[in-house]
Amino acid sequence: MELTTLGRTAVSRLRLAPAMALPLLSGLLSACTTQPIPAPQASLAPLRTMTAKSPPCTPMLVADGPEITGIASWYRPGPGLHRTCTGAHFTGWGMTAASHSIRLGTHVRVALLSNASRSVVVKIDDCMPRNGRLLDLSEGAAKELGIIDMGVARVSVTPVEMVDRR
């Protein structure tokens, strides 16, 4: 089958197409580099920043179990390093306590039965023998609660959980 004149012209144009495209593309590319590229437009609203007017989010303590009443005392270990049942170093001024009946790692609010307005939140991080007391508070927690001079006191103990108020 022979190519017609019109067909031969089309074939010669196809052969020249890559050679003709190169100057055309270089002209387009040079035009792109001289034009500034517009900045992308945000499709989302900007994030709200915290201002002085908005109050900071404060965690709130919520009761996480039943209230237990019993006797609490305080303790101070002897000289040298003392490790708790959890393996942490005991610091006398920390807000911690030991218990035989409350699970390790639980945060509890300890309140005096004689003065319910005096309370502290401590973390149970040590164990103790069963001896009739419910808790042994660290010296710092006992001082905050006001039982250093008394030695022992009747208390109510409530497991608590920190909740975010957002």
GROMACS .gro file of N, CA and C in nm:
model
  498
    1MET      N    1   0.085  -0.116   0.000
    1MET     CA    2   0.000   0.000   0.000
    1MET      C    3   0.089   0.123   0.000
    2GLU      N    4   0.059   0.218  -0.090
    2GLU     CA    5   0.142   0.338  -0.102
    2GLU      C    6   0.085   0.450  -0.018
    3LEU      N    7   0.181   0.531   0.033
    3LEU     CA    8   0.138   0.647   0.110
    3LEU      C    9   0.101   0.759   0.015
    4THR      N   10  -0.003   0.824   0.039
    4THR     CA   11  -0.044   0.938  -0.043
    4THR      C   12   0.036   1.059  -0.002
    5THR      N   13   0.022   1.165  -0.074
    5THR     CA   14   0.095   1.288  -0.044
    5THR      C   15   0.054   1.340   0.093
    6LEU      N   16  -0.071   1.334   0.122
    6LEU     CA   17  -0.118   1.379   0.253
    6LEU      C   18  -0.061   1.292   0.363
    7GLY      N   19  -0.050   1.163   0.341
    7GLY     CA   20   0.004   1.071   0.439
    7GLY      C   21   0.152   1.093   0.461
    8ARG      N   22   0.226   1.122   0.350
    8ARG     CA   23   0.370   1.145   0.364
    8ARG      C   24   0.396   1.272   0.445
    9THR      N   25   0.317   1.374   0.428
    9THR     CA   26   0.332   1.498   0.504
    9THR      C   27   0.308   1.473   0.653
   10ALA      N   28   0.211   1.393   0.684
   10ALA     CA   29   0.181   1.361   0.824
   10ALA      C   30   0.296   1.284   0.887
   11VAL      N   31   0.356   1.191   0.810
   11VAL     CA   32   0.466   1.112   0.862
   11VAL      C   33   0.587   1.201   0.885
   12SER      N   34   0.616   1.294   0.794
   12SER     CA   35   0.731   1.383   0.812
   12SER      C   36   0.709   1.477   0.930
   13ARG      N   37   0.586   1.516   0.953
   13ARG     CA   38   0.557   1.601   1.069
   13ARG      C   39   0.578   1.524   1.199
   14LEU      N   40   0.543   1.397   1.198
   14LEU     CA   41   0.562   1.316   1.318
   14LEU      C   42   0.710   1.298   1.347
   15ARG      N   43   0.792   1.287   1.243
   15ARG     CA   44   0.937   1.274   1.265
   15ARG      C   45   0.995   1.403   1.321
   16LEU      N   46   0.940   1.517   1.283
   16LEU     CA   47   0.991   1.645   1.330
   16LEU      C   48   0.932   1.687   1.465
   17ALA      N   49   0.831   1.619   1.511
   17ALA     CA   50   0.762   1.658   1.634
   17ALA      C   51   0.856   1.666   1.755
   18PRO      N   52   0.942   1.567   1.783
   18PRO     CA   53   1.029   1.581   1.899
   18PRO      C   54   1.125   1.698   1.886
   19ALA      N   55   1.175   1.724   1.766
   19ALA     CA   56   1.268   1.835   1.747
   19ALA      C   57   1.199   1.969   1.764
   20MET      N   58   1.072   1.977   1.726
   20MET     CA   59   0.998   2.102   1.740
   20MET      C   60   0.949   2.122   1.884
   21ALA      N   61   0.930   2.014   1.956
   21ALA     CA   62   0.877   2.024   2.091
   21ALA      C   63   0.981   2.079   2.188
   22LEU      N   64   1.108   2.051   2.163
   22LEU     CA   65   1.212   2.096   2.254
   22LEU      C   66   1.218   2.248   2.268
   23PRO      N   67   1.221   2.328   2.160
   23PRO     CA   68   1.220   2.473   2.178
   23PRO      C   69   1.090   2.524   2.242
   24LEU      N   70   0.981   2.457   2.209
   24LEU     CA   71   0.852   2.497   2.266
   24LEU      C   72   0.853   2.477   2.418
   25LEU      N   73   0.902   2.362   2.463
   25LEU     CA   74   0.908   2.333   2.607
   25LEU      C   75   1.006   2.426   2.679
   26SER      N   76   1.121   2.453   2.617
   26SER     CA   77   1.217   2.542   2.683
   26SER      C   78   1.160   2.682   2.695
   27GLY      N   79   1.081   2.725   2.598
   27GLY     CA   80   1.016   2.856   2.607
   27GLY      C   81   0.914   2.859   2.720
   28LEU      N   82   0.839   2.750   2.736
   28LEU     CA   83   0.741   2.742   2.845
   28LEU      C   84   0.810   2.739   2.981
   29LEU      N   85   0.919   2.663   2.992
   29LEU     CA   86   0.990   2.655   3.119
   29LEU      C   87   1.052   2.788   3.159
   30SER      N   88   1.108   2.860   3.060
   30SER     CA   89   1.166   2.990   3.094
   30SER      C   90   1.058   3.089   3.135
   31ALA      N   91   0.939   3.075   3.079
   31ALA     CA   92   0.829   3.163   3.118
   31ALA      C   93   0.785   3.132   3.261
   32CYS      N   94   0.793   3.004   3.299
   32CYS     CA   95   0.753   2.965   3.435
   32CYS      C   96   0.850   3.019   3.539
   33THR      N   97   0.978   3.023   3.507
   33THR     CA   98   1.075   3.067   3.608
   33THR      C   99   1.070   3.217   3.629
   34THR      N  100   1.023   3.293   3.533
   34THR     CA  101   1.015   3.438   3.552
   34THR      C  102   0.889   3.478   3.626
   35GLN      N  103   0.789   3.394   3.623
   35GLN     CA  104   0.663   3.423   3.692
   35GLN      C  105   0.673   3.376   3.838
   36PRO      N  106   0.630   3.457   3.935
   36PRO     CA  107   0.632   3.410   4.074
   36PRO      C  108   0.526   3.300   4.093
   37ILE      N  109   0.562   3.201   4.173
   37ILE     CA  110   0.470   3.091   4.200
   37ILE      C  111   0.379   3.135   4.315
   38PRO      N  112   0.247   3.127   4.296
   38PRO     CA  113   0.157   3.171   4.402
   38PRO      C  114   0.166   3.078   4.522
   39ALA      N  115   0.150   3.134   4.640
   39ALA     CA  116   0.153   3.055   4.763
   39ALA      C  117   0.028   2.970   4.772
   40PRO      N  118   0.039   2.849   4.826
   40PRO     CA  119  -0.080   2.765   4.838
   40PRO      C  120  -0.178   2.826   4.938
   41GLN      N  121  -0.304   2.809   4.909
   41GLN     CA  122  -0.409   2.862   4.995
   41GLN      C  123  -0.449   2.755   5.096
   42ALA      N  124  -0.463   2.794   5.222
   42ALA     CA  125  -0.502   2.699   5.325
   42ALA      C  126  -0.650   2.667   5.311
   43SER      N  127  -0.681   2.539   5.321
   43SER     CA  128  -0.820   2.499   5.312
   43SER      C  129  -0.883   2.483   5.450
   44LEU      N  130  -0.799   2.481   5.555
   44LEU     CA  131  -0.849   2.467   5.691
   44LEU      C  132  -0.838   2.600   5.764
   45ALA      N  133  -0.923   2.617   5.861
   45ALA     CA  134  -0.916   2.738   5.943
   45ALA      C  135  -0.789   2.732   6.026
   46PRO      N  136  -0.728   2.846   6.055
   46PRO     CA  137  -0.605   2.844   6.137
   46PRO      C  138  -0.635   2.792   6.277
   47LEU      N  139  -0.533   2.731   6.340
   47LEU     CA  140  -0.550   2.679   6.475
   47LEU      C  141  -0.573   2.792   6.573
   48ARG      N  142  -0.660   2.767   6.670
   48ARG     CA  143  -0.687   2.867   6.772
   48ARG      C  144  -0.576   2.864   6.875
   49THR      N  145  -0.517   2.977   6.898
   49THR     CA  146  -0.411   2.983   6.997
   49THR      C  147  -0.470   3.022   7.131
   50MET      N  148  -0.403   2.980   7.237
   50MET     CA  149  -0.450   3.011   7.371
   50MET      C  150  -0.420   3.156   7.404
   51THR      N  151  -0.521   3.230   7.443
   51THR     CA  152  -0.503   3.370   7.479
   51THR      C  153  -0.515   3.384   7.629
   52ALA      N  154  -0.491   3.503   7.676
   52ALA     CA  155  -0.501   3.527   7.820
   52ALA      C  156  -0.644   3.514   7.869
   53LYS      N  157  -0.742   3.530   7.778
   53LYS     CA  158  -0.882   3.523   7.819
   53LYS      C  159  -0.927   3.380   7.848
   54SER      N  160  -0.875   3.281   7.770
   54SER     CA  161  -0.922   3.144   7.790
   54SER      C  162  -0.852   3.082   7.910
   55PRO      N  163  -0.928   3.022   8.002
   55PRO     CA  164  -0.867   2.963   8.121
   55PRO      C  165  -0.790   2.837   8.085
   56PRO      N  166  -0.681   2.810   8.156
   56PRO     CA  167  -0.607   2.686   8.127
   56PRO      C  168  -0.688   2.565   8.171
   57CYS      N  169  -0.665   2.456   8.106
   57CYS     CA  170  -0.736   2.333   8.138
   57CYS      C  171  -0.677   2.275   8.266
   58THR      N  172  -0.761   2.256   8.367
   58THR     CA  173  -0.713   2.201   8.493
   58THR      C  174  -0.774   2.064   8.513
   59PRO      N  175  -0.692   1.967   8.552
   59PRO     CA  176  -0.747   1.834   8.577
   59PRO      C  177  -0.832   1.834   8.703
   60MET      N  178  -0.927   1.745   8.708
   60MET     CA  179  -1.018   1.737   8.821
   60MET      C  180  -1.010   1.597   8.879
   61LEU      N  181  -1.016   1.585   9.010
   61LEU     CA  182  -1.014   1.455   9.075
   61LEU      C  183  -1.157   1.404   9.090
   62VAL      N  184  -1.178   1.280   9.050
   62VAL     CA  185  -1.310   1.218   9.058
   62VAL      C  186  -1.295   1.088   9.136
   63ALA      N  187  -1.390   1.061   9.226
   63ALA     CA  188  -1.387   0.936   9.303
   63ALA      C  189  -1.393   0.818   9.208
   64ASP      N  190  -1.309   0.718   9.234
   64ASP     CA  191  -1.298   0.603   9.146
   64ASP      C  192  -1.323   0.473   9.220
   65GLY      N  193  -1.385   0.480   9.335
   65GLY     CA  194  -1.412   0.359   9.412
   65GLY      C  195  -1.480   0.395   9.543
   66PRO      N  196  -1.508   0.293   9.623
   66PRO     CA  197  -1.577   0.319   9.751
   66PRO      C  198  -1.485   0.380   9.855
   67GLU      N  199  -1.545   0.450   9.948
   67GLU     CA  200  -1.470   0.511  10.059
   67GLU      C  201  -1.446   0.405  10.166
   68ILE      N  202  -1.324   0.403  10.217
   68ILE     CA  203  -1.286   0.308  10.323
   68ILE      C  204  -1.241   0.390  10.444
   69THR      N  205  -1.282   0.349  10.562
   69THR     CA  206  -1.235   0.419  10.682
   69THR      C  207  -1.142   0.326  10.760
   70GLY      N  208  -1.045   0.387  10.826
   70GLY     CA  209  -0.950   0.308  10.904
   70GLY      C  210  -0.849   0.397  10.973
   71ILE      N  211  -0.742   0.336  11.022
   71ILE     CA  212  -0.637   0.407  11.094
   71ILE      C  213  -0.519   0.429  10.999
   72ALA      N  214  -0.465   0.551  11.002
   72ALA     CA  215  -0.345   0.583  10.924
   72ALA      C  216  -0.237   0.629  11.019
   73SER      N  217  -0.114   0.592  10.987
   73SER     CA  218   0.002   0.641  11.062
   73SER      C  219   0.102   0.693  10.960
   74TRP      N  220   0.218   0.735  11.007
   74TRP     CA  221   0.320   0.778  10.913
   74TRP      C  222   0.451   0.709  10.947
   75TYR      N  223   0.538   0.700  10.848
   75TYR     CA  224   0.663   0.629  10.871
   75TYR      C  225   0.780   0.700  10.806
   76ARG      N  226   0.895   0.676  10.864
   76ARG     CA  227   1.020   0.729  10.812
   76ARG      C  228   1.119   0.613  10.818
   77PRO      N  229   1.171   0.572  10.701
   77PRO     CA  230   1.265   0.460  10.704
   77PRO      C  231   1.398   0.500  10.766
   78GLY      N  232   1.476   0.401  10.804
   78GLY     CA  233   1.605   0.425  10.865
   78GLY      C  234   1.703   0.488  10.767
   79PRO      N  235   1.828   0.507  10.811
   79PRO     CA  236   1.928   0.571  10.725
   79PRO      C  237   1.959   0.487  10.602
   80GLY      N  238   2.011   0.553  10.500
   80GLY     CA  239   2.044   0.484  10.376
   80GLY      C  240   1.928   0.488  10.278
   81LEU      N  241   1.951   0.433  10.163
   81LEU     CA  242   1.847   0.432  10.060
   81LEU      C  243   1.740   0.329  10.094
   82HIS      N  244   1.621   0.362  10.065
   82HIS     CA  245   1.509   0.272  10.088
   82HIS      C  246   1.432   0.259   9.957
   83ARG      N  247   1.408   0.139   9.914
   83ARG     CA  248   1.329   0.117   9.792
   83ARG      C  249   1.190   0.069   9.833
   84THR      N  250   1.092   0.114   9.757
   84THR     CA  251   0.954   0.073   9.783
   84THR      C  252   0.927  -0.059   9.712
   85CYS      N  253   0.808  -0.113   9.729
   85CYS     CA  254   0.770  -0.238   9.663
   85CYS      C  255   0.768  -0.223   9.511
   86THR      N  256   0.747  -0.100   9.462
   86THR     CA  257   0.745  -0.078   9.317
   86THR      C  258   0.885  -0.062   9.260
   87GLY      N  259   0.987  -0.053   9.348
   87GLY     CA  260   1.124  -0.037   9.302
   87GLY      C  261   1.171   0.107   9.300
   88ALA      N  262   1.083   0.201   9.330
   88ALA     CA  263   1.120   0.343   9.332
   88ALA      C  264   1.193   0.375   9.462
   89HIS      N  265   1.274   0.481   9.458
   89HIS     CA  266   1.340   0.527   9.580
   89HIS      C  267   1.238   0.601   9.666
   90PHE      N  268   1.236   0.571   9.794
   90PHE     CA  269   1.145   0.637   9.886
   90PHE      C  270   1.202   0.773   9.924
   91THR      N  271   1.119   0.875   9.909
   91THR     CA  272   1.156   1.008   9.958
   91THR      C  273   1.055   1.044  10.066
   92GLY      N  274   1.104   1.080  10.181
   92GLY     CA  275   1.018   1.109  10.294
   92GLY      C  276   0.923   1.226  10.272
   93TRP      N  277   0.960   1.319  10.183
   93TRP     CA  278   0.877   1.436  10.162
   93TRP      C  279   0.783   1.420  10.043
   94GLY      N  280   0.782   1.303   9.981
   94GLY     CA  281   0.689   1.279   9.870
   94GLY      C  282   0.548   1.254   9.921
   95MET      N  283   0.453   1.262   9.832
   95MET     CA  284   0.313   1.238   9.869
   95MET      C  285   0.279   1.093   9.835
   96THR      N  286   0.331   1.002   9.919
   96THR     CA  287   0.313   0.859   9.896
   96THR      C  288   0.263   0.792  10.022
   97ALA      N  289   0.222   0.665  10.007
   97ALA     CA  290   0.174   0.588  10.120
   97ALA      C  291   0.197   0.440  10.093
   98ALA      N  292   0.191   0.362  10.201
   98ALA     CA  293   0.199   0.217  10.192
   98ALA      C  294   0.067   0.160  10.241
   99SER      N  295   0.025   0.049  10.181
   99SER     CA  296  -0.099  -0.016  10.222
   99SER      C  297  -0.090  -0.165  10.193
  100HIS      N  298  -0.165  -0.243  10.270
  100HIS     CA  299  -0.169  -0.387  10.244
  100HIS      C  300  -0.295  -0.426  10.167
  101SER      N  301  -0.394  -0.336  10.162
  101SER     CA  302  -0.521  -0.372  10.099
  101SER      C  303  -0.555  -0.290   9.974
  102ILE      N  304  -0.480  -0.183   9.946
  102ILE     CA  305  -0.506  -0.100   9.828
  102ILE      C  306  -0.399  -0.130   9.724
  103ARG      N  307  -0.440  -0.148   9.599
  103ARG     CA  308  -0.350  -0.186   9.492
  103ARG      C  309  -0.239  -0.082   9.469
  104LEU      N  310  -0.117  -0.129   9.443
  104LEU     CA  311  -0.004  -0.040   9.415
  104LEU      C  312  -0.033   0.046   9.292
  105GLY      N  313   0.009   0.171   9.296
  105GLY     CA  314  -0.011   0.263   9.184
  105GLY      C  315  -0.140   0.341   9.190
  106THR      N  316  -0.227   0.311   9.286
  106THR     CA  317  -0.356   0.379   9.299
  106THR      C  318  -0.336   0.514   9.369
  107HIS      N  319  -0.401   0.617   9.317
  107HIS     CA  320  -0.404   0.747   9.384
  107HIS      C  321  -0.527   0.750   9.474
  108VAL      N  322  -0.510   0.794   9.598
  108VAL     CA  323  -0.621   0.799   9.693
  108VAL      C  324  -0.623   0.936   9.761
  109ARG      N  325  -0.744   0.979   9.796
  109ARG     CA  326  -0.761   1.100   9.877
  109ARG      C  327  -0.778   1.053  10.021
  110VAL      N  328  -0.693   1.104  10.109
  110VAL     CA  329  -0.696   1.068  10.250
  110VAL      C  330  -0.746   1.190  10.326
  111ALA      N  331  -0.857   1.175  10.399
  111ALA     CA  332  -0.916   1.286  10.474
  111ALA      C  333  -0.930   1.246  10.620
  112LEU      N  334  -0.903   1.341  10.709
  112LEU     CA  335  -0.922   1.316  10.852
  112LEU      C  336  -1.071   1.305  10.883
  113LEU      N  337  -1.109   1.208  10.963
  113LEU     CA  338  -1.250   1.197  11.002
  113LEU      C  339  -1.288   1.307  11.100
  114SER      N  340  -1.193   1.352  11.183
  114SER     CA  341  -1.222   1.457  11.280
  114SER      C  342  -1.228   1.595  11.215
  115ASN      N  343  -1.164   1.612  11.100
  115ASN     CA  344  -1.163   1.742  11.031
  115ASN      C  345  -1.161   1.714  10.880
  116ALA      N  346  -1.278   1.699  10.822
  116ALA     CA  347  -1.289   1.656  10.681
  116ALA      C  348  -1.231   1.759  10.584
  117SER      N  349  -1.209   1.882  10.628
  117SER     CA  350  -1.152   1.982  10.537
  117SER      C  351  -1.002   1.959  10.515
  118ARG      N  352  -0.938   1.877  10.601
  118ARG     CA  353  -0.796   1.844  10.583
  118ARG      C  354  -0.786   1.714  10.506
  119SER      N  355  -0.733   1.723  10.383
  119SER     CA  356  -0.716   1.602  10.302
  119SER      C  357  -0.595   1.617  10.211
  120VAL      N  358  -0.539   1.505  10.170
  120VAL     CA  359  -0.426   1.501  10.077
  120VAL      C  360  -0.452   1.389   9.977
  121VAL      N  361  -0.389   1.402   9.861
  121VAL     CA  362  -0.394   1.296   9.761
  121VAL      C  363  -0.255   1.234   9.755
  122VAL      N  364  -0.249   1.103   9.776
  122VAL     CA  365  -0.121   1.032   9.776
  122VAL      C  366  -0.128   0.915   9.679
  123LYS      N  367  -0.011   0.866   9.642
  123LYS     CA  368  -0.001   0.749   9.555
  123LYS      C  369   0.046   0.631   9.639
  124ILE      N  370  -0.022   0.519   9.627
  124ILE     CA  371   0.019   0.399   9.698
  124ILE      C  372   0.135   0.337   9.621
  125ASP      N  373   0.256   0.343   9.679
  125ASP     CA  374   0.371   0.288   9.609
  125ASP      C  375   0.454   0.194   9.695
  126ASP      N  376   0.399   0.155   9.809
  126ASP     CA  377   0.472   0.063   9.896
  126ASP      C  378   0.372  -0.031   9.961
  127CYS      N  379   0.423  -0.146  10.007
  127CYS     CA  380   0.337  -0.242  10.076
  127CYS      C  381   0.378  -0.247  10.223
  128MET      N  382   0.292  -0.302  10.304
  128MET     CA  383   0.319  -0.307  10.448
  128MET      C  384   0.253  -0.433  10.504
  129PRO      N  385   0.296  -0.477  10.621
  129PRO     CA  386   0.234  -0.596  10.680
  129PRO      C  387   0.094  -0.564  10.733
  130ARG      N  388   0.014  -0.665  10.745
  130ARG     CA  389  -0.120  -0.648  10.803
  130ARG      C  390  -0.105  -0.629  10.953
  131ASN      N  391  -0.133  -0.509  10.999
  131ASN     CA  392  -0.113  -0.480  11.142
  131ASN      C  393  -0.226  -0.396  11.200
  132GLY      N  394  -0.340  -0.394  11.136
  132GLY     CA  395  -0.453  -0.319  11.189
  132GLY      C  396  -0.465  -0.179  11.132
  133ARG      N  397  -0.358  -0.127  11.071
  133ARG     CA  398  -0.366   0.006  11.009
  133ARG      C  399  -0.401  -0.009  10.862
  134LEU      N  400  -0.470   0.091  10.810
  134LEU     CA  401  -0.507   0.091  10.668
  134LEU      C  402  -0.395   0.148  10.582
  135LEU      N  403  -0.330   0.255  10.630
  135LEU     CA  404  -0.225   0.323  10.554
  135LEU      C  405  -0.108   0.360  10.644
  136ASP      N  406   0.011   0.365  10.584
  136ASP     CA  407   0.127   0.430  10.643
  136ASP      C  408   0.165   0.541  10.546
  137LEU      N  409   0.149   0.665  10.588
  137LEU     CA  410   0.178   0.780  10.502
  137LEU      C  411   0.325   0.817  10.510
  138SER      N  412   0.378   0.876  10.403
  138SER     CA  413   0.513   0.930  10.408
  138SER      C  414   0.511   1.052  10.500
  139GLU      N  415   0.629   1.093  10.544
  139GLU     CA  416   0.637   1.206  10.639
  139GLU      C  417   0.579   1.334  10.578
  140GLY      N  418   0.604   1.357  10.450
  140GLY     CA  419   0.552   1.477  10.383
  140GLY      C  420   0.400   1.478  10.378
  141ALA      N  421   0.340   1.363  10.347
  141ALA     CA  422   0.194   1.355  10.342
  141ALA      C  423   0.134   1.369  10.481
  142ALA      N  424   0.200   1.311  10.582
  142ALA     CA  425   0.150   1.320  10.719
  142ALA      C  426   0.157   1.464  10.770
  143LYS      N  427   0.264   1.534  10.734
  143LYS     CA  428   0.276   1.674  10.776
  143LYS      C  429   0.168   1.759  10.710
  144GLU      N  430   0.144   1.735  10.580
  144GLU     CA  431   0.040   1.809  10.508
  144GLU      C  432  -0.099   1.782  10.567
  145LEU      N  433  -0.121   1.659  10.609
  145LEU     CA  434  -0.250   1.620  10.668
  145LEU      C  435  -0.262   1.667  10.813
  146GLY      N  436  -0.149   1.688  10.879
  146GLY     CA  437  -0.152   1.737  11.017
  146GLY      C  438  -0.153   1.627  11.121
  147ILE      N  439  -0.095   1.511  11.092
  147ILE     CA  440  -0.097   1.402  11.191
  147ILE      C  441   0.043   1.368  11.243
  148ILE      N  442   0.141   1.454  11.217
  148ILE     CA  443   0.278   1.428  11.265
  148ILE      C  444   0.279   1.419  11.417
  149ASP      N  445   0.218   1.513  11.485
  149ASP     CA  446   0.218   1.514  11.632
  149ASP      C  447   0.131   1.404  11.690
  150MET      N  448   0.023   1.368  11.621
  150MET     CA  449  -0.069   1.265  11.672
  150MET      C  450  -0.010   1.124  11.656
  151GLY      N  451   0.065   1.102  11.549
  151GLY     CA  452   0.120   0.968  11.523
  151GLY      C  453   0.026   0.883  11.442
  152VAL      N  454  -0.098   0.869  11.488
  152VAL     CA  455  -0.201   0.794  11.416
  152VAL      C  456  -0.329   0.875  11.416
  153ALA      N  457  -0.415   0.848  11.319
  153ALA     CA  458  -0.544   0.919  11.312
  153ALA      C  459  -0.644   0.834  11.236
  154ARG      N  460  -0.771   0.856  11.266
  154ARG     CA  461  -0.878   0.789  11.189
  154ARG      C  462  -0.899   0.868  11.061
  155VAL      N  463  -0.900   0.799  10.949
  155VAL     CA  464  -0.911   0.865  10.818
  155VAL      C  465  -1.012   0.793  10.730
  156SER      N  466  -1.058   0.865  10.630
  156SER     CA  467  -1.136   0.802  10.523
  156SER      C  468  -1.049   0.807  10.398
  157VAL      N  469  -1.047   0.698  10.324
  157VAL     CA  470  -0.963   0.684  10.206
  157VAL      C  471  -1.053   0.654  10.086
  158THR      N  472  -1.040   0.738   9.982
  158THR     CA  473  -1.119   0.720   9.860
  158THR      C  474  -1.027   0.716   9.739
  159PRO      N  475  -1.032   0.608   9.660
  159PRO     CA  476  -0.953   0.605   9.537
  159PRO      C  477  -1.001   0.716   9.442
  160VAL      N  478  -0.909   0.787   9.380
  160VAL     CA  479  -0.945   0.895   9.289
  160VAL      C  480  -0.874   0.877   9.154
  161GLU      N  481  -0.930   0.945   9.054
  161GLU     CA  482  -0.873   0.941   8.919
  161GLU      C  483  -0.872   1.085   8.867
  162MET      N  484  -0.765   1.122   8.797
  162MET     CA  485  -0.756   1.256   8.737
  162MET      C  486  -0.830   1.256   8.603
  163VAL      N  487  -0.919   1.353   8.586
  163VAL     CA  488  -0.999   1.364   8.465
  163VAL      C  489  -0.977   1.503   8.405
  164ASP      N  490  -0.963   1.510   8.273
  164ASP     CA  491  -0.944   1.636   8.203
  164ASP      C  492  -1.080   1.700   8.180
  165ARG      N  493  -1.095   1.829   8.211
  165ARG     CA  494  -1.223   1.900   8.193
  165ARG      C  495  -1.220   1.981   8.066
  166ARG      N  496  -1.222   1.919   7.952
  166ARG     CA  497  -1.224   1.993   7.826
  166ARG      C  498  -1.358   1.987   7.763
   0.00000   0.00000   0.00000
